[in-house]
Short mmCIF file of C-alpha atoms in Angstrom, two decimals:
data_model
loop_
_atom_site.label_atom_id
_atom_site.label_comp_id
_atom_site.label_asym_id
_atom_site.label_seq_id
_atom_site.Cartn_x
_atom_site.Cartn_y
_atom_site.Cartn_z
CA UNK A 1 47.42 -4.27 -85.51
CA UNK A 2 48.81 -7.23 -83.76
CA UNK A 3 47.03 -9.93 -83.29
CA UNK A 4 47.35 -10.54 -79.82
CA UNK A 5 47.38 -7.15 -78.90
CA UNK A 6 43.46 -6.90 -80.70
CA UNK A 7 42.31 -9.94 -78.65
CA UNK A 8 43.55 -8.71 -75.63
CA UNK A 9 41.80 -4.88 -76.10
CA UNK A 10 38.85 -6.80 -77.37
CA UNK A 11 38.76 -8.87 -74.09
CA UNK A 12 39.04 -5.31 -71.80
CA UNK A 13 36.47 -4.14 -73.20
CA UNK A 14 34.28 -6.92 -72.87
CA UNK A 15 34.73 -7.00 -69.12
CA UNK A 16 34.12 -3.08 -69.26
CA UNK A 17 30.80 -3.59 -70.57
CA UNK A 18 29.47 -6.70 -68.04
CA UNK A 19 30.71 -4.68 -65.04
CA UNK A 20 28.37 -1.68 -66.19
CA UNK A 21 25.66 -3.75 -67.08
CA UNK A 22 25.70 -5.46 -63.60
CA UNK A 23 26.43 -2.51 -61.62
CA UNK A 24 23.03 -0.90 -63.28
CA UNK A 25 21.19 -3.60 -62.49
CA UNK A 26 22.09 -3.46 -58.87
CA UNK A 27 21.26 0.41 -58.97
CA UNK A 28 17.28 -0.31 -60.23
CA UNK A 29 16.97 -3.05 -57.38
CA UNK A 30 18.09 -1.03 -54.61
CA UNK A 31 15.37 1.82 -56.17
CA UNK A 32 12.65 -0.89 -56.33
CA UNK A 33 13.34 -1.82 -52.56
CA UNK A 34 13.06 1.70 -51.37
CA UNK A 35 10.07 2.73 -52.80
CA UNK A 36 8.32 -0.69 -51.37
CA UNK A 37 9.87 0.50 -48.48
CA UNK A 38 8.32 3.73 -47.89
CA UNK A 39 5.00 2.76 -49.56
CA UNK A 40 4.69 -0.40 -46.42
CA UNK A 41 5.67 2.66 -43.60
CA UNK A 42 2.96 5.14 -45.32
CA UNK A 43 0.62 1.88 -44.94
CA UNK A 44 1.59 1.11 -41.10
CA UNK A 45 1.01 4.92 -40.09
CA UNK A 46 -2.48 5.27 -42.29
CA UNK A 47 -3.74 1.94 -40.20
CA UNK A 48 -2.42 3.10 -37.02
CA UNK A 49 0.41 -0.09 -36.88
CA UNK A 50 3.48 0.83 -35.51
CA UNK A 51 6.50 -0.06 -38.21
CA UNK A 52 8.30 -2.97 -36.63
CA UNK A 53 11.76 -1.05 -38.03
CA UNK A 54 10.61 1.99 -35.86
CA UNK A 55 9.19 0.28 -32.48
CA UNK A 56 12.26 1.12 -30.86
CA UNK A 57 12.09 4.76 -30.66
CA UNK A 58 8.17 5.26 -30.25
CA UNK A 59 7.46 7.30 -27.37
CA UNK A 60 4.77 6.42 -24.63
CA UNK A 61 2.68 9.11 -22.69
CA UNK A 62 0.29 8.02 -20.83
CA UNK A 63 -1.86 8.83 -17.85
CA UNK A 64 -4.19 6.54 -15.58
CA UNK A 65 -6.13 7.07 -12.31
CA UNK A 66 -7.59 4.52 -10.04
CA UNK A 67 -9.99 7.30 -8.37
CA UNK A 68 -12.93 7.30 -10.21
CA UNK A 69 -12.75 11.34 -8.16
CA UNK A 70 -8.65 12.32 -9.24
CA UNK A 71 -7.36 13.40 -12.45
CA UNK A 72 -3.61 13.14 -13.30
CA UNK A 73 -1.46 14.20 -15.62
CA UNK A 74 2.51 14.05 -16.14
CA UNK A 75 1.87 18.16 -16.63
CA UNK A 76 -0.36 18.17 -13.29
CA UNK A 77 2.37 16.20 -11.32
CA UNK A 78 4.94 18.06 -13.02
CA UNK A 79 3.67 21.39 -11.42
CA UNK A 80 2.48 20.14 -8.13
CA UNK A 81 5.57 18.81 -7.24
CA UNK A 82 7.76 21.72 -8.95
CA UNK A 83 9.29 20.01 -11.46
CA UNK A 84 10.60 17.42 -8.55
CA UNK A 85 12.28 19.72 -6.49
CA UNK A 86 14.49 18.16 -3.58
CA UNK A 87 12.82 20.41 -1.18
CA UNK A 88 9.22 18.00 -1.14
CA UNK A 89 11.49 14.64 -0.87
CA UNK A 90 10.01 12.61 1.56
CA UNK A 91 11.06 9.50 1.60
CA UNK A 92 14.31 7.34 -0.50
CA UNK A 93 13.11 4.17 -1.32
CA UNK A 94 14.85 1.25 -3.25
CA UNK A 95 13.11 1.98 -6.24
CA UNK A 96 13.03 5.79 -6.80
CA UNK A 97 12.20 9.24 -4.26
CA UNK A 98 8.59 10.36 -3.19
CA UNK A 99 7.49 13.59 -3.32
CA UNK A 100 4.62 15.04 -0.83
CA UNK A 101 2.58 17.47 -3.24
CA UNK A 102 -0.68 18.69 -3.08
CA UNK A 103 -2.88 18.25 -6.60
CA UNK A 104 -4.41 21.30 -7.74
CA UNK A 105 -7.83 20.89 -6.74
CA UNK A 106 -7.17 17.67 -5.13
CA UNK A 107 -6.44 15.96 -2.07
CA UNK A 108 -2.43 15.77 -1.11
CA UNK A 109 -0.76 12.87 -2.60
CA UNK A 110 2.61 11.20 -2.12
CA UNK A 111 4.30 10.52 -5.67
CA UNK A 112 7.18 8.07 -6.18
CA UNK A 113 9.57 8.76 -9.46
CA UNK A 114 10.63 5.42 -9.98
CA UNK A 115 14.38 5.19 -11.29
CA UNK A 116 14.24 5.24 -14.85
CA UNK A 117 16.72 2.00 -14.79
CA UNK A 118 14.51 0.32 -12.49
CA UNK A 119 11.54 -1.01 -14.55
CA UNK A 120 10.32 -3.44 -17.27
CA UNK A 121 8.52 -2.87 -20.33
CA UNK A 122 5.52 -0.56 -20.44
CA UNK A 123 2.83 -3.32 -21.37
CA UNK A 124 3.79 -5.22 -18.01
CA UNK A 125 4.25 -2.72 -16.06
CA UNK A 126 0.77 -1.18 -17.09
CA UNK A 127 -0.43 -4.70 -16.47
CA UNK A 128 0.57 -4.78 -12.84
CA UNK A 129 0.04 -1.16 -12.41
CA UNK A 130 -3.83 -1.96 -13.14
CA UNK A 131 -3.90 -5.17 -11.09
CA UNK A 132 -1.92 -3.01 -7.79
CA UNK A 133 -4.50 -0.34 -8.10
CA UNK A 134 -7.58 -2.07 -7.92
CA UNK A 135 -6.40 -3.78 -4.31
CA UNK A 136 -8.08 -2.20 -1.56
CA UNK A 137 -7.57 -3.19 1.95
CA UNK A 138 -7.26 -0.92 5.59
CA UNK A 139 -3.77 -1.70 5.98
CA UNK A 140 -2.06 -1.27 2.14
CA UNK A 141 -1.52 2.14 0.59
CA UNK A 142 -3.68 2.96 -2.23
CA UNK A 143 -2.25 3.44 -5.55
CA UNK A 144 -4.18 6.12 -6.80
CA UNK A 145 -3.17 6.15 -10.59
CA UNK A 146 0.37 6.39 -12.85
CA UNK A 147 1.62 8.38 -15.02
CA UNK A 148 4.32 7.17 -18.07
CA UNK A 149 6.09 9.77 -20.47
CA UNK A 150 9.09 8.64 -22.52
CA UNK A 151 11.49 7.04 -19.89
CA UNK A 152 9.68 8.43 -16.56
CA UNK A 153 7.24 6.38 -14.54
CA UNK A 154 5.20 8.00 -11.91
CA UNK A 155 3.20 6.03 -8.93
CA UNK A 156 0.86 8.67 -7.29
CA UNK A 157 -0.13 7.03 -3.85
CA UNK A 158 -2.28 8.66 -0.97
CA UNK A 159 -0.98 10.29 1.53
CA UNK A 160 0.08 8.90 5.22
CA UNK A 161 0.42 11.19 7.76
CA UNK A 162 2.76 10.17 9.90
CA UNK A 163 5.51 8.74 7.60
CA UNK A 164 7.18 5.57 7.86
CA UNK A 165 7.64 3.66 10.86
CA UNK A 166 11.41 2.90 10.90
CA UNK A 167 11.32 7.02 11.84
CA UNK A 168 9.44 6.23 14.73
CA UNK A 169 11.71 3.52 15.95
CA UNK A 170 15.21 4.95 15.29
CA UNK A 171 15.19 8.73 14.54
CA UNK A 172 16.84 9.97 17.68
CA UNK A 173 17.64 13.52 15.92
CA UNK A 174 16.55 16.24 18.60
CA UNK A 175 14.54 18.52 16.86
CA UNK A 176 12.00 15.14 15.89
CA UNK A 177 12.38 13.29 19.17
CA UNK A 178 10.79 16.47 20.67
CA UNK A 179 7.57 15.99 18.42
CA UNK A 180 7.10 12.43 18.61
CA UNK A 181 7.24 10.51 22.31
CA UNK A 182 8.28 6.78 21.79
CA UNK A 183 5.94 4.32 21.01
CA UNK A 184 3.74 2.20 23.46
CA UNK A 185 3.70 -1.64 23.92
CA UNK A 186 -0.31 -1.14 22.71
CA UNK A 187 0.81 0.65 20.06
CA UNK A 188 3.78 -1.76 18.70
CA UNK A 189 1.18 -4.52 18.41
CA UNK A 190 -1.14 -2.70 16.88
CA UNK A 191 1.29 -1.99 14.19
CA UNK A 192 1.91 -5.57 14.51
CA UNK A 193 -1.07 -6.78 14.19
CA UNK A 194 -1.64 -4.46 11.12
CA UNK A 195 1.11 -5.50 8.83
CA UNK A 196 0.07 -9.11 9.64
CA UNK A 197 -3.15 -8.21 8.14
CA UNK A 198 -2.01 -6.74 5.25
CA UNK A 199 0.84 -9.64 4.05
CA UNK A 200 -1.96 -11.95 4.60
CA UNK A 201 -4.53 -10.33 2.45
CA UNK A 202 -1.56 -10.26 -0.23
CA UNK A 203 -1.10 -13.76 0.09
CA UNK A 204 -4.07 -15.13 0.20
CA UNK A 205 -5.21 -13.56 -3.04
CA UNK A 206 -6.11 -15.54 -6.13
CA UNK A 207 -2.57 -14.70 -7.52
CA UNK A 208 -0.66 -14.58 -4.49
CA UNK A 209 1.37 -10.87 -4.20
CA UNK A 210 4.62 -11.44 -2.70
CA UNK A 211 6.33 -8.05 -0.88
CA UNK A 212 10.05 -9.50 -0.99
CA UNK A 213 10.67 -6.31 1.05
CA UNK A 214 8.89 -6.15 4.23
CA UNK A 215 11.07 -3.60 6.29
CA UNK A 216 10.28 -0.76 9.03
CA UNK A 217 10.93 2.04 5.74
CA UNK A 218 7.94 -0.04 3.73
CA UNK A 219 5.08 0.10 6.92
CA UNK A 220 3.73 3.48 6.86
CA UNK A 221 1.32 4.92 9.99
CA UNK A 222 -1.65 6.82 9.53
CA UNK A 223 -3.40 9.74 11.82
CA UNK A 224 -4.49 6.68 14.26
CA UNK A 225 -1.22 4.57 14.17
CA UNK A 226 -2.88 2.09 11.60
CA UNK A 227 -0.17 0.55 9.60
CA UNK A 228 -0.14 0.79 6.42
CA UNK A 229 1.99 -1.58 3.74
CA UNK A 230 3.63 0.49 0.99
CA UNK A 231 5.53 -0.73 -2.15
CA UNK A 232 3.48 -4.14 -1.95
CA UNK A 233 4.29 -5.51 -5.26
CA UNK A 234 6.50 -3.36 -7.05
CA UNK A 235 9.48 -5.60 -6.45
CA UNK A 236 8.00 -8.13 -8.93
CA UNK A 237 6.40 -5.40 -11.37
CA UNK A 238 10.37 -3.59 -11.72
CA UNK A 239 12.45 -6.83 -11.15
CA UNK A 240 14.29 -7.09 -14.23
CA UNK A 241 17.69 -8.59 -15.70
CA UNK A 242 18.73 -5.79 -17.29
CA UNK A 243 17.86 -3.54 -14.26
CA UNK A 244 20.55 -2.78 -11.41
CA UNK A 245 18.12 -2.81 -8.63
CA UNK A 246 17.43 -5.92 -9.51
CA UNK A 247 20.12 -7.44 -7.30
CA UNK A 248 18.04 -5.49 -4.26
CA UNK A 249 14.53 -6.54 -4.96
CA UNK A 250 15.04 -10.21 -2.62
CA UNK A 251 15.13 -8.02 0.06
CA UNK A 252 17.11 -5.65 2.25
CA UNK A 253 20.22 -6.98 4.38
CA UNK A 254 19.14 -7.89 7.59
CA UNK A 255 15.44 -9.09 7.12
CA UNK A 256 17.23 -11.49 4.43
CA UNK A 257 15.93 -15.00 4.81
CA UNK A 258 19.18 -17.53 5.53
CA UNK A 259 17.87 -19.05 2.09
CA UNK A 260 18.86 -16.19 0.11
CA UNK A 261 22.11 -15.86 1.29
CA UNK A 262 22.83 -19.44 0.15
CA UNK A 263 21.45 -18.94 -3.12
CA UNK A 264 18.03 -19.59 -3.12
CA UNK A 265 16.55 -16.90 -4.51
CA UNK A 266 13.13 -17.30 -5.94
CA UNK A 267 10.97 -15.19 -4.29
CA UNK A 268 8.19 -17.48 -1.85
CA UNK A 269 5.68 -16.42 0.41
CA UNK A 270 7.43 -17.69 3.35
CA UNK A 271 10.23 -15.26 2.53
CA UNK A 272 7.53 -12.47 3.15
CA UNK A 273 6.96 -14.57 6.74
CA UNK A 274 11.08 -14.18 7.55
CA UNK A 275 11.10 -10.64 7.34
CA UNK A 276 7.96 -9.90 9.27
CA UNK A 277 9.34 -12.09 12.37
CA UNK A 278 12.28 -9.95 12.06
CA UNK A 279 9.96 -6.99 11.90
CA UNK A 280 8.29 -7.65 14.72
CA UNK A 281 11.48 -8.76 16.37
CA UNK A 282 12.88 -4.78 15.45
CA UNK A 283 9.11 -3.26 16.52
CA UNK A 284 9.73 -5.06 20.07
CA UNK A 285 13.06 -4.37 20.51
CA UNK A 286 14.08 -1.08 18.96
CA UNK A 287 16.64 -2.37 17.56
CA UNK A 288 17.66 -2.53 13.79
CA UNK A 289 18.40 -5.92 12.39
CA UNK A 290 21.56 -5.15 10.43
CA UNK A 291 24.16 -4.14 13.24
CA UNK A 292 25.29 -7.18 15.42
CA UNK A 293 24.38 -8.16 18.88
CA UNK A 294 26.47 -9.52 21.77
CA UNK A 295 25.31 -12.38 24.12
CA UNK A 296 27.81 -13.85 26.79
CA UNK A 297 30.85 -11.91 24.63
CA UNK A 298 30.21 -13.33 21.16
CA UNK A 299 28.98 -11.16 18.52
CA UNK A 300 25.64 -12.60 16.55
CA UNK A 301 22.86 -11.57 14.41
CA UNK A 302 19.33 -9.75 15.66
CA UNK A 303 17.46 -13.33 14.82
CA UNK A 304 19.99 -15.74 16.60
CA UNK A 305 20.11 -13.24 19.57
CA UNK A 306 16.72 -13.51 19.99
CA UNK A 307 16.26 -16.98 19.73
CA UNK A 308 19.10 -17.58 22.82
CA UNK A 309 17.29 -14.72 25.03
CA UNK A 310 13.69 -16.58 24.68
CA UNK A 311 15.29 -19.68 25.49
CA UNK A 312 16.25 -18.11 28.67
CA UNK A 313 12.99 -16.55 29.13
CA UNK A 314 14.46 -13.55 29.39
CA UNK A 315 11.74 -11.46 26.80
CA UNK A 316 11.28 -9.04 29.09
CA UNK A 317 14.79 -7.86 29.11
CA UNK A 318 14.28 -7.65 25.11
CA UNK A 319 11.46 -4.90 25.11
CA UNK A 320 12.96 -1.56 24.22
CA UNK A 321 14.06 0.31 27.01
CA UNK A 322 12.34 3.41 25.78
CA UNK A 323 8.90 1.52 27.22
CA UNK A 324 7.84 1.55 30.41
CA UNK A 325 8.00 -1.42 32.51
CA UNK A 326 4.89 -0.57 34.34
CA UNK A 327 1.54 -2.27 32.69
CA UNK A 328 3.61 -5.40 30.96
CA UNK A 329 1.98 -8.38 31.33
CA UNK A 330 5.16 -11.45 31.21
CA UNK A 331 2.92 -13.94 29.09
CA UNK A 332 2.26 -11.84 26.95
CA UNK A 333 5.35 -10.17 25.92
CA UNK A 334 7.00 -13.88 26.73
CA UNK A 335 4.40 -14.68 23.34
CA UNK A 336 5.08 -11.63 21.26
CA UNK A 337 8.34 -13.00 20.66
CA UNK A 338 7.67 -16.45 20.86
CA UNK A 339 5.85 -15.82 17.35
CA UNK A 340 8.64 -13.25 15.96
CA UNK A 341 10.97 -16.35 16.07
CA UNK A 342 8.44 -19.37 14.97
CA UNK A 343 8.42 -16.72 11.98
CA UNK A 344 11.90 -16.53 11.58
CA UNK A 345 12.50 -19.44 11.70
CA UNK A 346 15.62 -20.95 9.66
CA UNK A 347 13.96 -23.58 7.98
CA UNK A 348 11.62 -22.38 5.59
CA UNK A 349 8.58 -24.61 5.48
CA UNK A 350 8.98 -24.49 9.14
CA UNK A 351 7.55 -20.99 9.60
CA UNK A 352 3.55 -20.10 9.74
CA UNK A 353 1.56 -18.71 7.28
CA UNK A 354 0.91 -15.15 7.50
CA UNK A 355 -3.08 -16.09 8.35
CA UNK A 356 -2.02 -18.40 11.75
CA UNK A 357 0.05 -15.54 11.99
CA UNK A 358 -2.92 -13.49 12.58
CA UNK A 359 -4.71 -16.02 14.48
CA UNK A 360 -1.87 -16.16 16.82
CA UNK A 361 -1.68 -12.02 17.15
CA UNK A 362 -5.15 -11.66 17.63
CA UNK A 363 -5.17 -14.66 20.35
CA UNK A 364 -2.11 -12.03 22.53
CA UNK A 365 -4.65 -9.77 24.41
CA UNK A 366 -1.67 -7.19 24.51
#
């Protein structure tokens, strides 16, 4: 045989044998890997330890009450609420429907289905969840308990009678106006007076709760007009960057303080102050804050209205016309909205905190 020809076969051959040799060796590691593989996960599920490589597609299902006397369960909402049929909807909130259902056994409950977008992860949200539900005070709603399977989060709340009072103020549909007669000047600042109470309680706590969404939808009305502060807290518990309501947590247009719509965005107690003066500015007036008002032919917000009629002294003109005229007392009305403005006041650190708020309320014999 040639020479060169040998060397050259003798060289192939060479090669042949390295690249087996190598692609063996590559074969045995891979086999080594996978069975230290599976003997780790068979170790993580014996102690109970989730496997890091599975975390992301663990499923959570779990159930808590904040009534030593109530019992939930996703199976017991599930039912009571039939399977979240439109027909119990009672209310549309930023953050998800509520349903009115009655518990089997139990008392009747309102329970919110929070968008499934709308929430952070499950340790913080049970964190909050526990903090929210241990608040008590005469004008919050109680969060009775939660329930959390796979991607749906449940809020089970008691019941309010008399729904929400942005109803009260602007529902002018006939078949409701004919149940409901408009409310009094006695009542209005009662109401008042009631969410005061509550945003102060919230902010004077240890770790102060800030709303960020104070609106007529959010003050709910019991059997004796009491108001009542719903989704106190929630903002901050679903706020997320990942979440699309996000971008709707600061607040809702028109009770907007000026400082959010030049950027400023971080969420402050005196935020919380803003949208009750334009709350109470609403309450007085019957009139919502988002649709423009006129004075002397120019078109102007609810807030900046206001401010030009008081410094006319012209309150009385800004009471809703659906009150009676008979039984106002001037002064008095004159200082109703006298405080609604010192609260919404432009200038942030210039507004009152929500206890001289009180103070002030409780100081208006209305």
């Amino acid at each position: 045989m040639d020479p060169t020809l040998q060397a050259v076969l003798a060289a192939m051959a060479s090669f042949f044998l390295i690249t087996l040799i190598f692609a063996a060796a590559i074969i045995i590691c891979r086999s080594r890997n996978d069975k230290s593989y599976r003997s780790r996960n068979h170790r993580h599920r014996d102690r109970g330890v989730p496997n890091p490589r599975l975390t992301s597609i663990s499923v959570v299902d779990e159930s808590a009450s904040f009534d030593p006397s109530l019992s939930v369960s996703m199976r017991e909402i599930v039912a009571a609420t039939r399977n979240f049929s439109a027909d119990l909807i009672v209310g549309d909130g930023s953050f998800g429907l509520v349903y009115k259902a009655q518990l089997a056994g139990g008392p009747t409950v309102a329970i919110k289905k929070l968008d499934p977008d709308a929430f952070q992860g499950f340790r913080e949200f049970r964190a909050e969840m526990e903090t929210l539900g241990k608040l008590r005070h005469r004008n919050l709603v109680k969060i009775l308990g939660y329930c959390v399977s796979g991607a749906d989060r449940i809020l089970i709340y008691e019941f309010i009678e008399r729904g929400n009072l942005d109803i009260w103020l602007h529902d002018s549909s006939e078949e409701e106006e004919s149940l409901r007669l408009p409310l009094s000047w006695a009542t209005r600042n009662k109401i008042v007076r009631g969410v005061a109470n509550g945003l102060a309680y919230l902010h004077g706590l240890e770790k102060p709760i800030i709303h960020r969404d104070i609106k007529a939808s959010n003050v709910l009305l019991d059997s004796e007009f009491e108001a009542r502060i719903a989704d106190f807290g929630l903002a901050r518990t679903i706020d997320s960057p990942h979440s699309h309501v996000s971008t709707q947590v600061a607040g809702t247009m028109g009770y907007m303080p000026p400082e959010y719509k030049e950027g400023f965005t971080v969420a402050t107690v005196k935020a919380d102050v803003y949208s009750f003066g334009v709350l109470m500015l609403e309450i007085g007036m019957g009139r919502r804050p988002n649709l423009p008002m006129v004075f002397d032919g120019a078109e102007m917000g609810l807030v900046e209205w206001a401010r030009k009629m008081v410094a006319q002294n012209r309150e009385i003109e800004m009471v809703d016309a659906s009150i009676s005229r008979e039984g106002l007392v001037e002064c008095e009305v004159m200082e109703y909205f006298r405080i609604a403005c010192l609260c919404a006041n432009e200038i942030s650190r210039e507004r009152p905190a929500m206890r001289d708020v009180v103070e002030l309320l409780m100081r208006n014999p209305t």
